[in-house]
Amino acid sequence: MKWKLTIGCLYPELLNLYGDRGNVRCLEKRLLWRGMEAETVSFYAGECLDLSGVDILLLGGGSDREQAIAGRYLLENRKAIVRYVEENGVLLAVCGGYQLLGNDYRTEKGTLEGLRLLDIHTEWRPKRLTGNVILKSPLASSPVVGFENHGGRTFIKGARPFGRVIKGFGNTGDSGYEGVLYKNVIGTYLHGPLLSKNPELGDRLIGQALKQKYGAGVRLPPLSDEAEYRANRYMAVR
Ligand code: GLN
């Protein structure tokens, strides 16, 4: 049997900052290199979300303006998204997309309502948190590297963070933590694109999705990942 995963890309016309779309390419390649099949389905603003055939869902980042538009469409489809996540669907949400998983995002111009998937919230501050980031995450043995640029500070209360900040700002600039983990969801501020510089994370999403779709015991054949780790080390050393 040939294994196949379907990657769902939410609102690529609105949420695609700093190459977030590269996460889609990266997942596709990692599947194809292993002789598996990959299909990508993009969902555009205004469409009714049918996530029944989706194995990995990606939500990128955007400016406050684009995020406000995307947020409205997400809310219209809240039921489908909550169900997908609660049934252990795999979701990677980056920056603006990460903020929208929470209760709300309080900006200088008003409050954007979030999906309330997680009991976290975000508050805007005038000083943007920008630069390269290094994390230690329980999901990867190598340091996780990426780039952040956000005005929002995300308060995750008792939720599990994605990683501990070694360099950079992370969720609030002073909590010492970055992102959030919940079931098969990763929420993070890291653009990059994240998965090309952190191949372990890409494989983690693929592994979780294969397990969801085909059952336990899926072992991914290793890839050389020489270029990916060169990029990762270059950023970590710098
Ligand atoms: N608009 C949000 C903020 O500035 C998210 C930005 C982003 O996705 N990079 O906090």
Tab-separated table of N, CA and C and ligand atoms in Angstrom, residues 17-18 60-64 67 94-97 99 105 122 124 128 149-152 189 191, ligand 1:
chain	number	residue	atom	x	y	z
A	17	LEU	N	3.373	34.793	5.965
A	17	LEU	CA	4.475	35.725	6.206
A	17	LEU	C	5.797	34.963	6.247
A	18	TYR	N	6.869	35.630	5.831
A	18	TYR	CA	8.229	35.086	5.962
A	18	TYR	C	8.310	33.623	5.545
A	60	GLY	N	-0.711	29.899	8.874
A	60	GLY	CA	0.479	30.749	8.912
A	60	GLY	C	0.242	32.057	9.652
A	61	GLY	N	1.205	32.967	9.496
A	61	GLY	CA	1.127	34.258	10.179
A	61	GLY	C	0.725	35.367	9.225
A	62	GLY	N	0.335	36.508	9.794
A	62	GLY	CA	-0.048	37.635	8.965
A	62	GLY	C	-0.022	38.926	9.772
A	63	SER	N	-0.135	40.037	9.052
A	63	SER	CA	-0.219	41.325	9.740
A	63	SER	C	-1.529	41.370	10.532
A	64	ASP	N	-1.643	42.332	11.440
A	64	ASP	CA	-2.880	42.440	12.225
A	64	ASP	C	-4.100	42.571	11.312
A	67	GLN	N	-4.790	39.288	9.646
A	67	GLN	CA	-5.197	38.367	10.711
A	67	GLN	C	-6.657	38.591	11.120
A	94	VAL	N	1.381	29.149	13.065
A	94	VAL	CA	2.546	30.024	13.220
A	94	VAL	C	2.101	31.473	13.447
A	95	CYS	N	2.667	32.082	14.450
A	95	CYS	CA	2.548	33.509	14.752
A	95	CYS	C	1.097	33.999	14.766
A	96	GLY	N	0.654	34.764	13.746
A	96	GLY	CA	-0.732	35.229	13.766
A	96	GLY	C	-1.702	34.056	13.903
A	97	GLY	N	-1.399	32.954	13.236
A	97	GLY	CA	-2.240	31.752	13.324
A	97	GLY	C	-2.226	31.173	14.730
A	99	GLN	N	-1.691	32.907	17.493
A	99	GLN	CA	-2.465	33.807	18.359
A	99	GLN	C	-3.964	33.531	18.245
A	105	TYR	N	-7.066	38.275	20.842
A	105	TYR	CA	-5.848	39.043	20.608
A	105	TYR	C	-6.251	40.509	20.779
A	122	THR	N	-3.601	36.841	23.865
A	122	THR	CA	-2.497	37.648	23.360
A	122	THR	C	-2.813	39.126	23.523
A	124	TRP	N	-1.337	43.047	22.529
A	124	TRP	CA	-0.435	43.841	21.691
A	124	TRP	C	0.370	44.818	22.544
A	128	ARG	N	7.913	45.822	19.008
A	128	ARG	CA	7.828	44.499	18.379
A	128	ARG	C	8.974	43.618	18.857
A	149	ASN	N	8.758	37.876	14.649
A	149	ASN	CA	8.466	39.301	14.470
A	149	ASN	C	7.005	39.517	14.846
A	150	HIS	N	6.778	39.909	16.085
A	150	HIS	CA	5.386	40.059	16.538
A	150	HIS	C	5.250	41.190	17.549
A	151	GLY	N	4.081	41.833	17.465
A	151	GLY	CA	3.757	42.853	18.453
A	151	GLY	C	3.008	42.241	19.625
A	152	GLY	N	2.357	41.104	19.377
A	152	GLY	CA	1.564	40.450	20.421
A	152	GLY	C	2.425	39.696	21.427
A	189	TYR	N	5.679	31.082	17.500
A	189	TYR	CA	5.974	32.337	16.808
A	189	TYR	C	7.011	32.155	15.708
A	191	HIS	N	8.739	31.696	12.445
A	191	HIS	CA	8.679	31.644	10.990
A	191	HIS	C	10.006	31.059	10.528
B	1	GLN	N1	0.049	40.431	13.696
B	1	GLN	C1	0.637	39.657	14.743
B	1	GLN	C2	1.593	40.419	15.625
B	1	GLN	O1	2.203	41.367	15.211
B	1	GLN	C3	1.310	38.447	14.127
B	1	GLN	C4	2.484	38.768	13.252
B	1	GLN	C5	3.034	37.597	12.508
B	1	GLN	O2	2.308	36.684	12.136
B	1	GLN	N2	4.329	37.645	12.243
B	1	GLN	O3	1.747	40.067	16.782
